[in-house]
Coordinates of C-alpha atoms in Angstrom, one line a residue:
X860 CA 12.2 -8.3 64.5
X861 CA 10.9 -8.8 60.9
X862 CA 14.3 -9.1 59.2
X863 CA 15.8 -11.5 62.4
X864 CA 13.1 -13.7 61.6
X865 CA 13.9 -14.0 57.9
X866 CA 17.7 -13.9 58.5
X867 CA 16.9 -17.2 60.9
X868 CA 15.0 -19.0 58.1
X869 CA 17.9 -18.7 55.9
X870 CA 20.6 -19.7 58.5
X871 CA 18.2 -23.3 59.3
X872 CA 17.6 -24.1 55.5
X873 CA 20.6 -22.7 53.4
X874 CA 20.7 -25.6 51.0
X875 CA 17.1 -24.8 49.9
X876 CA 17.6 -21.1 49.7
X877 CA 20.8 -21.6 47.6
X878 CA 18.8 -24.1 45.2
X879 CA 16.2 -21.4 44.6
X880 CA 18.6 -18.4 44.3
X881 CA 20.5 -20.6 41.7
X882 CA 17.4 -21.4 39.9
X883 CA 16.4 -17.4 39.9
X884 CA 19.9 -16.5 38.9
X885 CA 19.8 -19.2 36.3
X886 CA 16.6 -18.0 34.7
X887 CA 17.4 -14.1 35.0
X888 CA 20.9 -14.8 33.4
X889 CA 19.0 -16.2 30.6
X890 CA 16.6 -13.2 30.4
X891 CA 19.6 -10.5 30.9
X892 CA 21.4 -12.2 27.8
X893 CA 18.6 -12.5 25.5
X894 CA 17.2 -8.8 26.1
X895 CA 21.1 -7.4 25.9
X896 CA 20.9 -9.2 22.4
X897 CA 17.6 -8.2 21.3
X898 CA 18.1 -4.6 22.1
X899 CA 21.1 -4.5 19.8
X900 CA 20.0 -7.4 17.1
X901 CA 18.1 -4.3 15.0
X902 CA 20.9 -2.3 14.4
X903 CA 23.0 -5.5 14.0
X904 CA 20.9 -7.2 11.6
X905 CA 20.3 -4.1 9.8
X906 CA 23.8 -3.6 9.1
X907 CA 24.1 -7.0 8.1
X908 CA 21.4 -6.8 5.7
X909 CA 22.9 -3.9 3.9
X910 CA 25.3 -6.6 2.2
X911 CA 22.6 -7.6 0.4
X912 CA 22.3 -4.4 -1.4
X913 CA 20.0 -1.1 -1.2
X914 CA 16.7 -0.9 -0.1
X915 CA 15.5 2.2 -1.9
X916 CA 15.4 3.2 -5.7
X917 CA 15.1 6.9 -6.7
X918 CA 14.2 7.7 -10.1
X919 CA 12.8 10.8 -11.8
X920 CA 9.3 11.7 -11.3
X921 CA 8.7 12.1 -14.8
X922 CA 10.3 9.8 -16.9
X923 CA 10.0 7.4 -19.8
X924 CA 9.2 3.9 -19.8
X925 CA 12.3 1.7 -19.8
X926 CA 12.5 -0.5 -23.4
X927 CA 14.8 -3.4 -22.3
X928 CA 15.2 -6.3 -24.2
X929 CA 17.5 -9.1 -23.0
X930 CA 19.0 -7.1 -20.6
X931 CA 20.0 -4.3 -22.9
X932 CA 18.3 -1.1 -22.8
X933 CA 17.0 0.2 -26.4
X934 CA 15.6 3.5 -24.9
X935 CA 17.5 6.5 -27.0
X936 CA 20.1 8.0 -24.5
X937 CA 18.7 11.5 -24.9
X938 CA 15.2 10.3 -23.9
X939 CA 13.3 10.6 -20.6
X940 CA 14.4 12.6 -17.6
X941 CA 18.1 12.8 -15.6
X942 CA 18.9 13.7 -12.5
X943 CA 21.9 16.2 -11.2
X944 CA 24.7 14.4 -9.2
X945 CA 25.4 18.1 -7.8
X946 CA 22.0 17.5 -5.4
X947 CA 23.1 14.3 -4.1
X948 CA 25.0 15.3 -1.2
X949 CA 21.4 16.8 0.2
X950 CA 20.9 13.2 1.3
X951 CA 23.0 13.4 4.3
X952 CA 21.0 16.6 5.5
X953 CA 18.0 14.8 6.1
X954 CA 16.5 13.9 9.9
X955 CA 17.9 10.4 9.5
X956 CA 21.1 11.3 7.9
X957 CA 23.1 9.0 9.8
X958 CA 20.8 6.1 8.7
X959 CA 21.7 6.5 5.3
X960 CA 24.7 3.9 4.8
X961 CA 25.3 5.1 1.1
X962 CA 24.3 5.6 -2.2
X963 CA 25.1 5.3 -5.8
X964 CA 24.0 7.0 -8.9
X965 CA 23.5 4.9 -12.5
X966 CA 23.5 5.8 -16.0
X967 CA 22.6 2.8 -18.3
X968 CA 24.0 3.7 -21.9
X969 CA 23.7 1.1 -24.9
X970 CA 27.3 0.8 -26.1
X971 CA 29.0 -1.3 -29.2
X972 CA 32.1 -3.4 -28.5
X973 CA 34.0 -3.9 -31.6
X974 CA 37.1 -5.2 -30.1
X975 CA 35.5 -8.3 -29.6
X976 CA 33.1 -10.4 -32.0
X977 CA 30.6 -12.6 -31.5
X978 CA 30.9 -16.3 -33.1
X979 CA 28.3 -16.1 -35.2
X980 CA 28.9 -13.7 -38.2
X981 CA 31.7 -12.1 -36.8
X982 CA 29.4 -9.3 -35.4
X983 CA 30.1 -6.5 -33.0
X984 CA 28.5 -7.1 -29.6
X985 CA 26.0 -4.9 -28.4
X986 CA 25.5 -4.5 -24.4
X987 CA 24.8 -2.1 -22.0
X988 CA 27.2 0.4 -20.1
X989 CA 26.0 0.7 -16.6
X990 CA 28.3 4.1 -15.3
X991 CA 28.2 4.6 -11.4
X992 CA 30.9 5.4 -8.6
X993 CA 32.6 2.4 -6.7
X994 CA 34.0 4.9 -4.0
X995 CA 33.4 8.6 -4.6
X996 CA 33.8 11.5 -2.2
X997 CA 30.5 13.7 -2.0
X998 CA 30.4 17.1 -0.3
X999 CA 27.7 17.6 2.1
X1000 CA 26.1 21.1 2.2
X1001 CA 25.8 23.4 5.0
X1002 CA 29.4 22.3 6.3
X1003 CA 28.6 18.6 6.7
X1004 CA 31.9 17.7 5.3
X1005 CA 33.1 14.8 3.1
X1006 CA 31.1 11.6 2.6
X1007 CA 32.5 8.7 0.9
X1008 CA 30.1 6.3 -1.0
X1009 CA 29.1 4.2 -4.3
X1010 CA 28.4 0.6 -4.8
X1011 CA 31.3 -0.3 -2.0
X1012 CA 28.7 0.9 0.4
X1013 CA 25.4 0.2 -1.2
X1014 CA 26.4 -3.5 -2.4
X1015 CA 29.2 -4.9 -0.4
X1016 CA 28.2 -8.4 -1.3
X1017 CA 28.9 -8.0 -5.1
X1018 CA 31.6 -10.4 -5.7
X1019 CA 34.8 -9.3 -8.2
X1020 CA 37.4 -11.6 -9.5
X1021 CA 40.3 -9.3 -9.3
X1022 CA 39.4 -5.7 -8.4
X1023 CA 37.0 -2.8 -9.2
X1024 CA 37.8 0.1 -11.2
X1025 CA 39.1 3.4 -10.2
X1026 CA 36.7 6.3 -10.5
X1027 CA 38.9 8.6 -12.1
X1028 CA 40.5 6.2 -14.6
X1029 CA 39.3 4.5 -18.0
X1030 CA 38.7 1.2 -16.4
X1031 CA 35.8 -1.2 -16.1
X1032 CA 34.4 -4.7 -14.8
X1033 CA 32.3 -6.7 -16.9
X1034 CA 29.6 -9.3 -15.8
X1035 CA 30.5 -12.8 -15.5
X1036 CA 27.9 -13.8 -18.4
X1037 CA 29.1 -11.1 -20.7
X1038 CA 32.8 -12.2 -19.9
X1039 CA 32.0 -15.7 -20.9
X1040 CA 30.2 -15.1 -24.4
X1041 CA 32.8 -12.6 -25.3
X1042 CA 35.9 -14.5 -24.0
X1043 CA 36.9 -11.4 -22.0
X1044 CA 39.5 -11.7 -19.2
X1045 CA 41.2 -9.4 -16.5
X1046 CA 43.4 -7.0 -18.0
X1047 CA 42.2 -6.7 -21.7
X1048 CA 41.4 -3.7 -23.2
X1049 CA 37.9 -3.1 -24.7
X1050 CA 36.9 -0.6 -27.4
X1051 CA 33.4 1.0 -27.3
X1052 CA 31.2 3.0 -29.0
X1053 CA 28.1 5.1 -28.2
X1054 CA 27.2 7.2 -31.4
X1055 CA 30.1 9.3 -32.5
X1056 CA 31.6 8.9 -29.1
X1057 CA 34.1 6.3 -28.3
X1058 CA 36.6 5.3 -25.5
X1059 CA 38.8 2.3 -24.5
X1060 CA 38.4 0.6 -21.3
X1061 CA 40.7 -1.6 -19.3
X1062 CA 38.9 -4.8 -17.9
X1063 CA 40.1 -5.0 -14.1
X1064 CA 37.6 -7.4 -13.1
X1065 CA 34.7 -10.0 -13.6
X1066 CA 31.5 -9.1 -11.5
X1067 CA 29.0 -11.8 -10.5
X1068 CA 25.9 -10.5 -8.8
X1069 CA 22.8 -12.5 -9.9
X1070 CA 21.3 -9.8 -11.6
X1071 CA 21.5 -7.5 -14.8
X1072 CA 25.3 -6.4 -13.9
X1073 CA 26.4 -10.1 -14.8
X1074 CA 25.2 -9.1 -18.6
X1075 CA 26.5 -5.7 -18.9
X1076 CA 30.0 -3.6 -18.4
X1077 CA 30.5 -1.6 -15.2
X1078 CA 32.4 1.8 -15.2
X1079 CA 32.9 5.1 -13.8
X1080 CA 29.9 7.3 -14.3
X1081 CA 31.9 9.8 -15.7
X1082 CA 32.5 7.9 -18.5
X1083 CA 28.9 7.0 -19.0
X1084 CA 27.9 10.5 -18.9
X1085 CA 30.7 11.5 -21.8
X1086 CA 29.3 8.6 -24.1
X1087 CA 25.8 9.8 -23.5
X1088 CA 26.4 13.5 -23.6
X1089 CA 24.9 13.9 -20.4
X1090 CA 27.5 15.3 -18.0
X1091 CA 27.0 15.6 -14.5
X1092 CA 23.6 13.4 -14.6
X1093 CA 22.3 10.2 -13.8
X1094 CA 19.1 8.2 -14.4
X1095 CA 18.4 6.4 -11.1
X1096 CA 19.8 5.8 -7.5
X1097 CA 20.2 3.1 -5.0
X1098 CA 20.0 4.4 -1.6
X1099 CA 21.2 1.8 1.5
X1100 CA 19.8 3.0 4.6
X1101 CA 19.3 1.6 8.3
X1102 CA 15.6 1.2 8.6
X1103 CA 13.2 -0.2 11.4
X1104 CA 10.9 -3.3 10.4
X1105 CA 7.5 -2.0 9.3
X1106 CA 4.5 -2.3 11.4
X1107 CA 0.6 -1.4 11.2
X1108 CA 1.6 1.9 12.3
X1109 CA 4.3 2.4 9.5
X1110 CA 1.7 1.9 7.0
X1111 CA -1.0 4.4 7.6
X1112 CA -1.2 7.2 5.2
X1113 CA 0.6 10.1 6.6
X1114 CA -2.0 12.4 5.5
X1115 CA -4.7 10.9 8.1
X1116 CA -2.5 11.1 10.7
X1117 CA -2.9 13.4 13.9
X1118 CA 0.1 16.1 14.4
X1119 CA 1.4 13.7 17.4
X1120 CA 1.2 10.5 15.1
X1121 CA 3.0 12.6 12.3
X1122 CA 5.7 13.5 14.3
X1123 CA 6.1 9.9 15.9
X1124 CA 6.1 8.5 12.3
X1125 CA 8.5 11.1 10.7
X1126 CA 11.0 10.5 13.9
X1127 CA 10.9 6.8 13.5
X1128 CA 13.4 5.0 10.9
X1129 CA 10.6 3.4 9.1
X1130 CA 11.2 3.1 5.2
X1131 CA 8.5 5.0 4.4
X1132 CA 9.6 8.1 6.6
X1133 CA 13.1 7.9 5.0
X1134 CA 11.8 8.1 1.9
X1135 CA 9.8 10.8 2.3
X1136 CA 12.4 12.7 4.0
X1137 CA 14.4 12.0 0.6
X1138 CA 11.8 13.0 -1.7
X1139 CA 11.7 16.8 0.5
X1140 CA 15.2 17.5 -0.3
X1141 CA 15.3 16.0 -3.8
X1142 CA 11.3 17.4 -5.0
X1143 CA 11.9 16.0 -8.5
X1144 CA 12.2 12.4 -7.7
X1145 CA 10.2 9.1 -7.1
X1146 CA 11.1 6.9 -4.2
X1147 CA 9.9 3.4 -4.0
X1148 CA 11.1 0.8 -1.3
X1149 CA 12.8 -2.2 -3.0
X1150 CA 10.1 -4.3 -1.3
X1151 CA 11.8 -7.7 -1.9
X1152 CA 14.6 -6.8 0.4
X1153 CA 12.6 -4.3 2.8
X1154 CA 10.1 -7.1 3.6
X1155 CA 12.5 -9.8 3.9
X1156 CA 14.6 -8.0 6.2
X1157 CA 11.3 -7.3 8.4
X1158 CA 10.5 -10.8 8.5
X1159 CA 13.9 -12.0 9.6
X1160 CA 14.1 -9.5 12.2
X1161 CA 10.6 -9.9 13.7
X1162 CA 11.3 -14.0 14.0
X1163 CA 14.6 -13.5 15.6
X1164 CA 13.2 -11.1 18.2
X1165 CA 10.2 -13.3 18.8
X1166 CA 12.6 -16.4 19.3
X1167 CA 14.4 -14.3 21.7
X1168 CA 11.4 -13.4 23.6
X1169 CA 10.2 -17.3 23.5
X1170 CA 13.4 -18.4 25.2
X1171 CA 13.2 -15.7 28.0
X1172 CA 9.9 -16.4 28.9
X1173 CA 10.7 -20.2 28.8
X1174 CA 13.7 -19.6 30.9
X1175 CA 11.5 -17.3 33.8
X1176 CA 8.9 -20.1 33.7
X1177 CA 11.2 -22.7 34.5
X1178 CA 12.5 -20.4 37.3
X1179 CA 8.9 -19.9 38.7
X1180 CA 8.6 -23.8 38.5
X1181 CA 11.7 -23.9 40.4
X1182 CA 10.5 -21.5 43.0
X1183 CA 7.1 -23.3 43.3
X1184 CA 8.7 -26.3 44.1
X1185 CA 10.9 -25.2 47.1
X1186 CA 8.4 -23.1 48.3
X1187 CA 6.0 -25.7 48.8
X1188 CA 8.4 -27.7 50.4
X1189 CA 9.4 -24.9 53.0
X1190 CA 5.6 -24.4 53.8
X1191 CA 5.2 -28.0 54.8
X1192 CA 8.2 -28.1 56.9
X1193 CA 7.3 -24.5 58.7
X1194 CA 3.7 -25.4 59.2
X1195 CA 3.9 -25.6 63.0
X1196 CA 6.0 -22.4 62.9
X1197 CA 3.3 -20.7 61.0
X1198 CA 0.6 -21.9 63.1
X1199 CA 2.4 -20.7 66.3
X1200 CA 2.9 -17.3 65.0
X1201 CA -0.8 -16.7 64.5
X1202 CA -1.6 -18.4 67.8
X1203 CA 0.7 -15.5 69.1
X1204 CA -1.7 -12.8 67.4
X1205 CA 0.3 -12.6 64.3
X1206 CA -2.2 -11.5 61.0
X1207 CA -2.4 -13.2 58.2
X1208 CA -0.7 -10.1 56.2
X1209 CA 2.3 -10.2 58.6
X1210 CA 2.8 -13.9 58.3
X1211 CA 2.3 -13.6 54.5
X1212 CA 5.0 -10.7 54.5
X1213 CA 7.5 -12.9 56.6
X1214 CA 7.1 -15.6 54.0
X1215 CA 7.3 -13.3 50.8
X1216 CA 10.1 -11.2 52.2
X1217 CA 12.1 -14.3 52.1
X1218 CA 11.4 -15.0 48.1
X1219 CA 12.3 -11.2 47.6
X1220 CA 15.4 -11.2 49.1
X1221 CA 16.4 -14.7 47.0
X1222 CA 15.1 -12.5 44.0
X1223 CA 17.2 -9.8 44.6
X1224 CA 20.4 -11.9 45.1
X1225 CA 19.7 -14.3 42.2
X1226 CA 18.8 -11.2 39.9
X1227 CA 22.2 -9.7 40.5
X1228 CA 23.8 -13.0 40.1
X1229 CA 21.9 -13.3 37.0
X1230 CA 22.3 -9.6 35.6
X1231 CA 26.1 -10.6 36.0
X1232 CA 26.2 -13.9 34.4
X1233 CA 23.9 -12.8 31.6
X1234 CA 26.1 -9.5 30.5
X1235 CA 28.8 -12.5 30.1
X1236 CA 26.6 -14.7 28.2
X1237 CA 25.4 -11.9 25.8
X1238 CA 29.0 -10.6 25.2
X1239 CA 29.8 -14.6 24.0
X1240 CA 26.4 -14.7 21.8
X1241 CA 27.1 -11.0 20.0
X1242 CA 31.0 -12.0 19.3
X1243 CA 30.2 -15.8 18.1
X1244 CA 27.1 -14.2 16.0
X1245 CA 27.9 -10.4 14.7
X1246 CA 31.7 -10.8 15.8
X1247 CA 30.8 -7.5 18.2
X1248 CA 29.8 -7.4 21.8
X1249 CA 26.3 -5.8 22.3
X1250 CA 26.5 -2.7 24.8
X1251 CA 25.9 -2.8 28.4
X1252 CA 23.1 -1.3 29.4
X1253 CA 22.6 -0.5 33.0
X1254 CA 18.8 0.2 32.4
X1255 CA 18.4 -3.5 32.4
X1256 CA 19.3 -4.0 35.7
X1257 CA 16.2 -2.7 37.6
X1258 CA 14.2 -4.4 35.1
X1259 CA 16.1 -7.9 35.5
X1260 CA 15.6 -7.4 39.5
X1261 CA 11.8 -6.5 38.6
X1262 CA 11.7 -9.7 36.6
X1263 CA 13.2 -12.0 39.3
X1264 CA 11.0 -10.6 41.9
X1265 CA 7.8 -11.1 39.6
X1266 CA 9.2 -14.7 39.1
X1267 CA 9.4 -15.4 42.6
X1268 CA 6.1 -14.0 43.7
X1269 CA 4.4 -15.9 41.0
X1270 CA 6.0 -19.0 42.0
X1271 CA 5.1 -18.8 45.5
X1272 CA 1.7 -17.6 45.0
X1273 CA 0.3 -21.1 45.7
X1274 CA 2.2 -21.6 48.7
X1275 CA 1.8 -18.3 50.2
X1276 CA -2.1 -18.7 50.0
X1277 CA -1.9 -22.0 52.0
X1278 CA -0.1 -20.0 54.6
X1279 CA -2.7 -17.3 54.7
X1280 CA -5.0 -19.7 55.0
X1281 CA -3.4 -22.1 57.6
X1282 CA -5.8 -22.6 60.8
X1283 CA -3.6 -22.7 63.6
X1284 CA -5.9 -24.8 66.0
X1285 CA -5.6 -28.0 64.3
X1286 CA -1.4 -27.7 63.6
X1287 CA -1.1 -27.0 67.4
X1288 CA -3.1 -30.0 68.4
X1289 CA -1.2 -31.8 66.1
X1290 CA -3.4 -32.8 63.5

């Protein structure tokens, strides 16, 4: 009898029921799309942010202060502490090793370029040679295989007119400011000197980064090590890692955490927890987040997620208003029917169950339609914004159906209250 009354109500008022179902389907479709994208937006944006550059700086824990004037490091080459590049494969053995997109070691060497002269006084040029990897294979310990890394992974946004140098050849790219000042062009050979060591370098391209590299020469790390007399060593390391935006929990001191909180922090890809794991593998280093990049990523991601939640709430609120309008009209038209049911002995809970059952039935139908439509909308949004469609998550289906039922219930609460409190005597008398 219960389901017969509900199905009979749908048969007598199909248009209004279809409008309510359509409103719920539209609201849940938008909710499905935004929630689907929101679940993927963290990883997608994190990968997009990696084009901005590395977000972790690794340096020797005990080192001398740099002496840099005009972009040139005048610190003696033999001063300070250096790190061994043979240990770098350990970065891919940390807990969050799959989040380490890439890393690149750097070694700065003050050099003199004798093949070009400064216009004033025909003096030789003094500049910094930055040795690094463009694309280099690193062996990961414990059978981890080979990992290809370098500035191609840590700084994919660096623009080069021409091509990058080969790591195993005497080639280099020169900064755009240095090239303009010295009149250097691609294809030219530079004669460089550092103390008693010298080397010819073939310029393969002009680089523009907006940083100190614009006033320097970038060459393979092996050449910088040979000129400085530091084979197999480097001074600083840039690491690019996919991280979770920082929150209040991530900023707590790990020493003050309970064991459970520490495990939760350690097993979350916060930039602070990844830094700690790197220090555990490389005990002689100091790991510092590059705050300008890390904080910018967190702020943008937080705002994007907040916008998506706002759109979801607005869509569901609009659907609730539509449900409320149709529910109120339905109650006015069925007042006599409700009065008769109560006069025949139907309890308030049963009458309310009939009315609420109709709303939930429309919620299930609207939720299923909205979920299917929302997946298509999420696919289109993902392709247009990120170039990749988000993953289909079946776990969202019960969530969407629950949201649809909640919206239908919230929108019909006032009408449901009126139905429950209705006095059948005046209704049956026609008052």
